[in-house]
PDB file of C-alpha atoms and ligand atoms in Angstrom:
ATOM      1  CA  MET A   1       0.000   0.000   0.000  1.00 89.00           C
ATOM      2  CA  ARG A   2       1.459   3.312  -1.078  1.00 94.00           C
ATOM      3  CA  ILE A   3       0.667   6.561   0.690  1.00 97.00           C
ATOM      4  CA  LEU A   4       1.368  10.198  -0.205  1.00 98.00           C
ATOM      5  CA  ILE A   5       1.796  12.683   2.632  1.00 98.00           C
ATOM      6  CA  ALA A   6       1.337  16.379   1.800  1.00 98.00           C
ATOM      7  CA  GLU A   7       2.419  18.408   4.817  1.00 97.00           C
ATOM      8  CA  ASP A   8       4.525  21.587   4.820  1.00 96.00           C
ATOM      9  CA  GLU A   9       5.757  21.174   8.383  1.00 95.00           C
ATOM     10  CA  LYS A  10       8.685  18.979   7.463  1.00 96.00           C
ATOM     11  CA  LYS A  11       9.154  17.522  10.923  1.00 94.00           C
ATOM     12  CA  ILE A  12       5.565  16.345  11.023  1.00 94.00           C
ATOM     13  CA  ALA A  13       5.775  15.021   7.460  1.00 96.00           C
ATOM     14  CA  GLU A  14       8.923  13.062   8.286  1.00 96.00           C
ATOM     15  CA  PHE A  15       7.456  11.759  11.544  1.00 94.00           C
ATOM     16  CA  ILE A  16       4.403  10.430   9.696  1.00 96.00           C
ATOM     17  CA  ARG A  17       6.469   9.054   6.800  1.00 96.00           C
ATOM     18  CA  ARG A  18       8.794   7.157   9.109  1.00 95.00           C
ATOM     19  CA  GLY A  19       5.974   5.821  11.228  1.00 95.00           C
ATOM     20  CA  LEU A  20       4.122   4.549   8.166  1.00 96.00           C
ATOM     21  CA  LYS A  21       7.284   2.945   6.773  1.00 93.00           C
ATOM     22  CA  GLU A  22       7.798   1.114  10.042  1.00 92.00           C
ATOM     23  CA  GLU A  23       4.332  -0.322   9.580  1.00 92.00           C
ATOM     24  CA  GLY A  24       5.296  -1.603   6.135  1.00 91.00           C
ATOM     25  CA  TYR A  25       3.616   1.063   4.008  1.00 94.00           C
ATOM     26  CA  ALA A  26       5.424   2.742   1.148  1.00 94.00           C
ATOM     27  CA  ALA A  27       5.231   6.465   1.892  1.00 96.00           C
ATOM     28  CA  ASP A  28       6.343   9.619   0.058  1.00 96.00           C
ATOM     29  CA  ALA A  29       6.217  13.156   1.426  1.00 97.00           C
ATOM     30  CA  VAL A  30       5.766  16.509  -0.341  1.00 98.00           C
ATOM     31  CA  HIS A  31       5.650  19.953   1.247  1.00 98.00           C
ATOM     32  CA  ASN A  32       3.392  22.103  -0.919  1.00 98.00           C
ATOM     33  CA  GLY A  33       0.106  21.965  -2.808  1.00 98.00           C
ATOM     34  CA  PRO A  34       1.364  21.891  -6.411  1.00 98.00           C
ATOM     35  CA  ASP A  35       3.752  19.002  -5.659  1.00 98.00           C
ATOM     36  CA  ALA A  36       0.941  17.107  -3.936  1.00 98.00           C
ATOM     37  CA  LEU A  37      -1.281  17.535  -6.977  1.00 97.00           C
ATOM     38  CA  ARG A  38       1.447  16.492  -9.430  1.00 97.00           C
ATOM     39  CA  LEU A  39       2.601  13.394  -7.533  1.00 96.00           C
ATOM     40  CA  ALA A  40      -0.933  12.234  -6.801  1.00 96.00           C
ATOM     41  CA  GLU A  41      -1.821  12.540 -10.481  1.00 94.00           C
ATOM     42  CA  GLU A  42       1.312  10.777 -11.695  1.00 92.00           C
ATOM     43  CA  ASN A  43       1.555   7.840  -9.279  1.00 91.00           C
ATOM     44  CA  PRO A  44      -0.811   5.074  -8.223  1.00 89.00           C
ATOM     45  CA  TYR A  45      -1.277   6.023  -4.570  1.00 94.00           C
ATOM     46  CA  ASP A  46      -3.645   4.030  -2.390  1.00 92.00           C
ATOM     47  CA  LEU A  47      -4.191   6.895   0.060  1.00 96.00           C
ATOM     48  CA  LEU A  48      -3.464  10.620   0.370  1.00 97.00           C
ATOM     49  CA  LEU A  49      -2.853  12.360   3.707  1.00 98.00           C
ATOM     50  CA  LEU A  50      -3.461  16.013   2.926  1.00 96.00           C
ATOM     51  CA  ASP A  51      -2.742  18.962   5.174  1.00 94.00           C
ATOM     52  CA  VAL A  52      -5.276  21.771   4.688  1.00 91.00           C
ATOM     53  CA  MET A  53      -2.918  24.734   5.131  1.00 90.00           C
ATOM     54  CA  LEU A  54      -0.355  24.141   2.380  1.00 95.00           C
ATOM     55  CA  PRO A  55       1.687  26.730   0.466  1.00 97.00           C
ATOM     56  CA  GLY A  56       0.995  27.157  -3.236  1.00 97.00           C
ATOM     57  CA  LEU A  57      -2.419  25.540  -3.243  1.00 96.00           C
ATOM     58  CA  ASP A  58      -4.376  24.663  -0.108  1.00 93.00           C
ATOM     59  CA  GLY A  59      -5.452  21.125   0.735  1.00 94.00           C
ATOM     60  CA  VAL A  60      -9.125  21.745   0.008  1.00 93.00           C
ATOM     61  CA  GLU A  61      -8.250  22.981  -3.502  1.00 95.00           C
ATOM     62  CA  VAL A  62      -5.835  20.073  -4.105  1.00 96.00           C
ATOM     63  CA  CYS A  63      -8.589  17.678  -3.047  1.00 94.00           C
ATOM     64  CA  ARG A  64     -11.184  19.354  -5.269  1.00 93.00           C
ATOM     65  CA  ARG A  65      -8.907  19.263  -8.326  1.00 95.00           C
ATOM     66  CA  LEU A  66      -7.877  15.653  -7.762  1.00 95.00           C
ATOM     67  CA  ARG A  67     -11.475  14.509  -7.424  1.00 90.00           C
ATOM     68  CA  GLY A  68     -12.377  16.575 -10.481  1.00 88.00           C
ATOM     69  CA  GLY A  69      -9.667  14.714 -12.367  1.00 89.00           C
ATOM     70  CA  GLY A  70     -10.953  11.309 -11.315  1.00 85.00           C
ATOM     71  CA  PHE A  71      -8.553  10.548  -8.436  1.00 89.00           C
ATOM     72  CA  SER A  72     -10.354   7.763  -6.611  1.00 85.00           C
ATOM     73  CA  ALA A  73      -8.096   6.776  -3.692  1.00 90.00           C
ATOM     74  CA  PRO A  74      -9.200   7.781  -0.192  1.00 93.00           C
ATOM     75  CA  ILE A  75      -8.097  11.204   1.062  1.00 94.00           C
ATOM     76  CA  MET A  76      -7.654  12.104   4.719  1.00 95.00           C
ATOM     77  CA  MET A  77      -7.352  15.781   5.581  1.00 93.00           C
ATOM     78  CA  LEU A  78      -5.012  16.929   8.337  1.00 91.00           C
ATOM     79  CA  THR A  79      -5.362  20.295   9.971  1.00 84.00           C
ATOM     80  CA  ALA A  80      -4.696  22.248  13.094  1.00 77.00           C
ATOM     81  CA  ARG A  81      -8.068  23.863  12.779  1.00 65.00           C
ATOM     82  CA  ASP A  82     -11.022  22.106  14.266  1.00 67.00           C
ATOM     83  CA  ARG A  83     -13.820  24.455  13.315  1.00 69.00           C
ATOM     84  CA  VAL A  84     -16.902  22.688  12.064  1.00 71.00           C
ATOM     85  CA  GLU A  85     -17.033  24.676   8.809  1.00 74.00           C
ATOM     86  CA  ASP A  86     -13.477  23.614   7.917  1.00 75.00           C
ATOM     87  CA  LYS A  87     -14.366  19.976   8.364  1.00 74.00           C
ATOM     88  CA  VAL A  88     -17.469  20.407   6.243  1.00 75.00           C
ATOM     89  CA  LYS A  89     -15.466  22.210   3.529  1.00 80.00           C
ATOM     90  CA  GLY A  90     -12.849  19.450   3.515  1.00 76.00           C
ATOM     91  CA  LEU A  91     -15.388  16.663   3.327  1.00 79.00           C
ATOM     92  CA  ASP A  92     -17.417  18.529   0.684  1.00 81.00           C
ATOM     93  CA  SER A  93     -14.313  18.847  -1.483  1.00 84.00           C
ATOM     94  CA  GLY A  94     -14.109  15.055  -1.655  1.00 87.00           C
ATOM     95  CA  ALA A  95     -12.112  13.991   1.408  1.00 90.00           C
ATOM     96  CA  ASN A  96     -13.089  10.759   3.142  1.00 89.00           C
ATOM     97  CA  ASP A  97     -11.877  11.538   6.630  1.00 89.00           C
ATOM     98  CA  TYR A  98     -10.550  14.363   8.735  1.00 88.00           C
ATOM     99  CA  LEU A  99      -7.937  14.372  11.493  1.00 90.00           C
ATOM    100  CA  THR A 100      -7.214  17.364  13.708  1.00 88.00           C
ATOM    101  CA  LYS A 101      -3.636  18.144  14.732  1.00 86.00           C
ATOM    102  CA  PRO A 102      -2.096  17.401  17.116  1.00 86.00           C
ATOM    103  CA  PHE A 103      -3.012  13.739  16.888  1.00 90.00           C
ATOM    104  CA  ALA A 104      -1.675  10.525  18.357  1.00 91.00           C
ATOM    105  CA  PHE A 105       0.145   8.473  15.724  1.00 93.00           C
ATOM    106  CA  GLU A 106      -1.877   5.413  16.807  1.00 91.00           C
ATOM    107  CA  GLU A 107      -5.053   7.232  15.839  1.00 93.00           C
ATOM    108  CA  LEU A 108      -3.649   8.213  12.456  1.00 95.00           C
ATOM    109  CA  LEU A 109      -2.654   4.603  11.888  1.00 94.00           C
ATOM    110  CA  ALA A 110      -6.066   3.247  12.877  1.00 92.00           C
ATOM    111  CA  ARG A 111      -7.749   5.647  10.448  1.00 93.00           C
ATOM    112  CA  VAL A 112      -5.277   4.808   7.687  1.00 94.00           C
ATOM    113  CA  ARG A 113      -6.061   1.125   8.141  1.00 91.00           C
ATOM    114  CA  ALA A 114      -9.780   1.828   8.060  1.00 89.00           C
ATOM    115  CA  LEU A 115      -9.498   3.942   4.893  1.00 91.00           C
ATOM    116  CA  LEU A 116      -7.312   1.427   3.092  1.00 87.00           C
ATOM    117  CA  ARG A 117      -9.773  -1.336   3.766  1.00 76.00           C
ATOM    118  CA  PRO A 118     -13.185  -0.084   2.852  1.00 60.00           C
ATOM    119  CA  ARG A 119     -15.035  -3.367   3.245  1.00 57.00           C
ATOM    120  CA  PRO A 120     -18.565  -3.827   2.073  1.00 57.00           C
ATOM    121  CA  ALA A 121     -20.735  -5.120   4.932  1.00 54.00           C
ATOM    122  CA  GLY A 122     -20.174  -8.804   5.432  1.00 53.00           C
ATOM    123  CA  GLU A 123     -16.728  -8.960   3.850  1.00 57.00           C
ATOM    124  CA  ALA A 124     -14.206 -10.412   6.243  1.00 63.00           C
ATOM    125  CA  ALA A 125     -11.188  -8.566   7.591  1.00 76.00           C
ATOM    126  CA  VAL A 126      -9.270 -11.741   6.872  1.00 85.00           C
ATOM    127  CA  LEU A 127      -7.935 -12.375   3.372  1.00 88.00           C
ATOM    128  CA  LYS A 128      -7.653 -16.026   2.402  1.00 90.00           C
ATOM    129  CA  ALA A 129      -5.743 -17.854  -0.278  1.00 93.00           C
ATOM    130  CA  GLY A 130      -5.801 -21.611   0.112  1.00 93.00           C
ATOM    131  CA  ARG A 131      -3.955 -22.530   3.296  1.00 94.00           C
ATOM    132  CA  LEU A 132      -2.933 -18.949   3.868  1.00 95.00           C
ATOM    133  CA  GLU A 133      -4.813 -16.391   5.950  1.00 94.00           C
ATOM    134  CA  LEU A 134      -3.995 -12.729   6.435  1.00 92.00           C
ATOM    135  CA  ASP A 135      -5.603 -11.012   9.393  1.00 87.00           C
ATOM    136  CA  LEU A 136      -5.556  -7.433   8.139  1.00 79.00           C
ATOM    137  CA  PRO A 137      -6.463  -5.477  11.301  1.00 72.00           C
ATOM    138  CA  ALA A 138      -3.948  -7.467  13.355  1.00 76.00           C
ATOM    139  CA  HIS A 139      -1.322  -7.529  10.543  1.00 80.00           C
ATOM    140  CA  LYS A 140      -0.791 -11.257  11.175  1.00 88.00           C
ATOM    141  CA  ALA A 141      -0.366 -14.088   8.691  1.00 94.00           C
ATOM    142  CA  ARG A 142      -1.199 -17.743   9.263  1.00 95.00           C
ATOM    143  CA  LEU A 143      -0.449 -20.864   7.262  1.00 95.00           C
ATOM    144  CA  ASP A 144      -2.700 -23.832   8.093  1.00 94.00           C
ATOM    145  CA  GLY A 145      -3.783 -21.835  11.148  1.00 92.00           C
ATOM    146  CA  LYS A 146      -0.222 -21.512  12.436  1.00 93.00           C
ATOM    147  CA  PRO A 147       1.397 -18.068  12.785  1.00 93.00           C
ATOM    148  CA  LEU A 148       3.780 -17.093  10.016  1.00 94.00           C
ATOM    149  CA  GLU A 149       6.365 -14.616  11.285  1.00 93.00           C
ATOM    150  CA  LEU A 150       6.730 -11.840   8.725  1.00 93.00           C
ATOM    151  CA  SER A 151       8.368  -8.423   8.728  1.00 91.00           C
ATOM    152  CA  ALA A 152       6.099  -5.463   7.947  1.00 86.00           C
ATOM    153  CA  LYS A 153       7.433  -5.314   4.369  1.00 89.00           C
ATOM    154  CA  GLU A 154       7.004  -9.056   3.840  1.00 93.00           C
ATOM    155  CA  PHE A 155       3.412  -8.753   5.076  1.00 92.00           C
ATOM    156  CA  SER A 156       2.708  -5.900   2.646  1.00 91.00           C
ATOM    157  CA  LEU A 157       4.169  -7.858  -0.254  1.00 94.00           C
ATOM    158  CA  LEU A 158       2.210 -10.977   0.654  1.00 95.00           C
ATOM    159  CA  GLU A 159      -0.977  -8.927   1.065  1.00 93.00           C
ATOM    160  CA  TYR A 160      -0.510  -7.504  -2.426  1.00 93.00           C
ATOM    161  CA  LEU A 161       0.027 -10.998  -3.881  1.00 95.00           C
ATOM    162  CA  VAL A 162      -2.996 -12.404  -2.042  1.00 94.00           C
ATOM    163  CA  ARG A 163      -5.220  -9.527  -3.180  1.00 90.00           C
ATOM    164  CA  ASN A 164      -4.188 -10.415  -6.726  1.00 92.00           C
ATOM    165  CA  LYS A 165      -4.223 -14.186  -6.264  1.00 93.00           C
ATOM    166  CA  GLY A 166      -4.403 -16.195  -9.455  1.00 94.00           C
ATOM    167  CA  ARG A 167      -3.116 -13.233 -11.479  1.00 93.00           C
ATOM    168  CA  ALA A 168       0.433 -12.528 -12.547  1.00 94.00           C
ATOM    169  CA  VAL A 169       1.741  -9.284 -11.070  1.00 94.00           C
ATOM    170  CA  THR A 170       4.768  -7.582 -12.571  1.00 92.00           C
ATOM    171  CA  ARG A 171       7.713  -6.223 -10.618  1.00 90.00           C
ATOM    172  CA  THR A 172       6.577  -2.744 -11.661  1.00 87.00           C
ATOM    173  CA  MET A 173       3.124  -3.306 -10.154  1.00 88.00           C
ATOM    174  CA  ILE A 174       4.696  -4.629  -6.956  1.00 91.00           C
ATOM    175  CA  ALA A 175       7.125  -1.698  -6.790  1.00 89.00           C
ATOM    176  CA  GLU A 176       4.302   0.800  -7.288  1.00 84.00           C
ATOM    177  CA  HIS A 177       2.111  -0.600  -4.529  1.00 87.00           C
ATOM    178  CA  VAL A 178       4.588  -1.896  -1.975  1.00 89.00           C
ATOM    179  CA  TRP A 179       7.654   0.332  -2.300  1.00 87.00           C
ATOM    180  CA  ASP A 180       7.998   4.138  -2.270  1.00 81.00           C
ATOM    181  CA  ILE A 181       8.978   6.632  -4.943  1.00 73.00           C
ATOM    182  CA  ASN A 182      12.683   6.326  -4.181  1.00 74.00           C
ATOM    183  CA  PHE A 183      12.570   2.685  -5.191  1.00 77.00           C
ATOM    184  CA  ASP A 184      15.428   1.905  -7.552  1.00 78.00           C
ATOM    185  CA  SER A 185      14.009  -0.359 -10.238  1.00 74.00           C
ATOM    186  CA  GLY A 186      17.544  -1.478 -11.029  1.00 80.00           C
ATOM    187  CA  THR A 187      17.806  -3.416  -7.781  1.00 84.00           C
ATOM    188  CA  ASN A 188      16.636  -6.949  -7.156  1.00 89.00           C
ATOM    189  CA  VAL A 189      14.979  -6.100  -3.841  1.00 91.00           C
ATOM    190  CA  ILE A 190      11.613  -7.477  -4.957  1.00 93.00           C
ATOM    191  CA  ASP A 191      13.126 -10.832  -5.910  1.00 93.00           C
ATOM    192  CA  VAL A 192      14.969 -10.909  -2.596  1.00 94.00           C
ATOM    193  CA  TYR A 193      11.729 -10.341  -0.683  1.00 95.00           C
ATOM    194  CA  ILE A 194       9.894 -12.918  -2.791  1.00 96.00           C
ATOM    195  CA  ASN A 195      12.602 -15.391  -1.794  1.00 95.00           C
ATOM    196  CA  TYR A 196      12.195 -14.493   1.889  1.00 95.00           C
ATOM    197  CA  LEU A 197       8.463 -15.185   1.593  1.00 96.00           C
ATOM    198  CA  ARG A 198       9.000 -18.433  -0.308  1.00 96.00           C
ATOM    199  CA  ARG A 199      11.440 -19.665   2.316  1.00 95.00           C
ATOM    200  CA  LYS A 200       9.001 -18.910   5.118  1.00 95.00           C
ATOM    201  CA  LEU A 201       6.156 -20.577   3.219  1.00 95.00           C
ATOM    202  CA  GLU A 202       8.428 -23.511   2.383  1.00 95.00           C
ATOM    203  CA  LYS A 203       8.885 -24.259   6.094  1.00 93.00           C
ATOM    204  CA  GLY A 204       5.162 -24.949   6.178  1.00 89.00           C
ATOM    205  CA  GLY A 205       5.363 -26.944   2.946  1.00 90.00           C
ATOM    206  CA  ALA A 206       3.800 -24.184   0.876  1.00 91.00           C
ATOM    207  CA  GLY A 207       6.828 -22.783  -0.969  1.00 85.00           C
ATOM    208  CA  GLY A 208       5.166 -23.480  -4.314  1.00 91.00           C
ATOM    209  CA  MET A 209       2.368 -20.980  -3.693  1.00 96.00           C
ATOM    210  CA  ILE A 210       4.382 -18.176  -5.280  1.00 96.00           C
ATOM    211  CA  ALA A 211       5.212 -19.029  -8.864  1.00 96.00           C
ATOM    212  CA  THR A 212       7.593 -17.159 -11.129  1.00 95.00           C
ATOM    213  CA  VAL A 213       5.875 -16.129 -14.338  1.00 94.00           C
ATOM    214  CA  ARG A 214       8.555 -15.974 -16.962  1.00 91.00           C
ATOM    215  CA  GLY A 215       8.962 -12.558 -18.522  1.00 87.00           C
ATOM    216  CA  LYS A 216       6.241 -11.069 -16.281  1.00 88.00           C
ATOM    217  CA  GLY A 217       6.703 -11.392 -12.547  1.00 93.00           C
ATOM    218  CA  TYR A 218       5.008 -13.511  -9.905  1.00 96.00           C
ATOM    219  CA  ARG A 219       1.708 -15.197  -9.257  1.00 96.00           C
ATOM    220  CA  LEU A 220       0.307 -16.476  -5.999  1.00 96.00           C
ATOM    221  CA  SER A 221      -2.002 -19.445  -6.316  1.00 94.00           C
ATOM    222  CA  GLU A 222      -4.035 -21.392  -3.777  1.00 87.00           C
TER     223      GLU A 222
HETATM  224 CA1   CA B 301       0.361  23.219   7.133  1.00 53.71          CA
END
């Protein structure tokens, strides 16, 4: 899951970016409105955290233009102001949620998780693929009901593969959704992480779940 943070207070932006990375998200930060607009239009983000008071173009305007241009990922507004009319303006411009600064990082994280997993009523919070189960709220993986110890990045990669189970995903698709904008496509990091996952699955006799698709990338099958 890839997240864009638009926040002109660089310390706050960096604090959020680091915190999200530690949780296994790919996160990029920009510090003004025009950059936020450009990056969000050019890259496949899964979520935008958008400060309202931004130089160049304010968050409400960025949100309005993105929605006008068909940007469909969830947007969460961040602001120091907590006046009702600001919240209404933000939500009216197309934001999905609103968080008032200062906030506890745990709360930001809980809202990010909720926004990234808009589940229709009745859909489970657990993703399944054959013998594999991913408990999304708890960030835990199980194979045949037994815990599978994964790093945050391994979990994100596996989640992406499970969400696309049965389909071949390219390294580019994986890089775009699991790694951040500084990802160097010349490295073999993705293959390295795929091997980590295979080895862990192999211990449970399920190493064959992730197949290499020649000339394309990888496919997870049940
Ligand atoms: Ca600001």
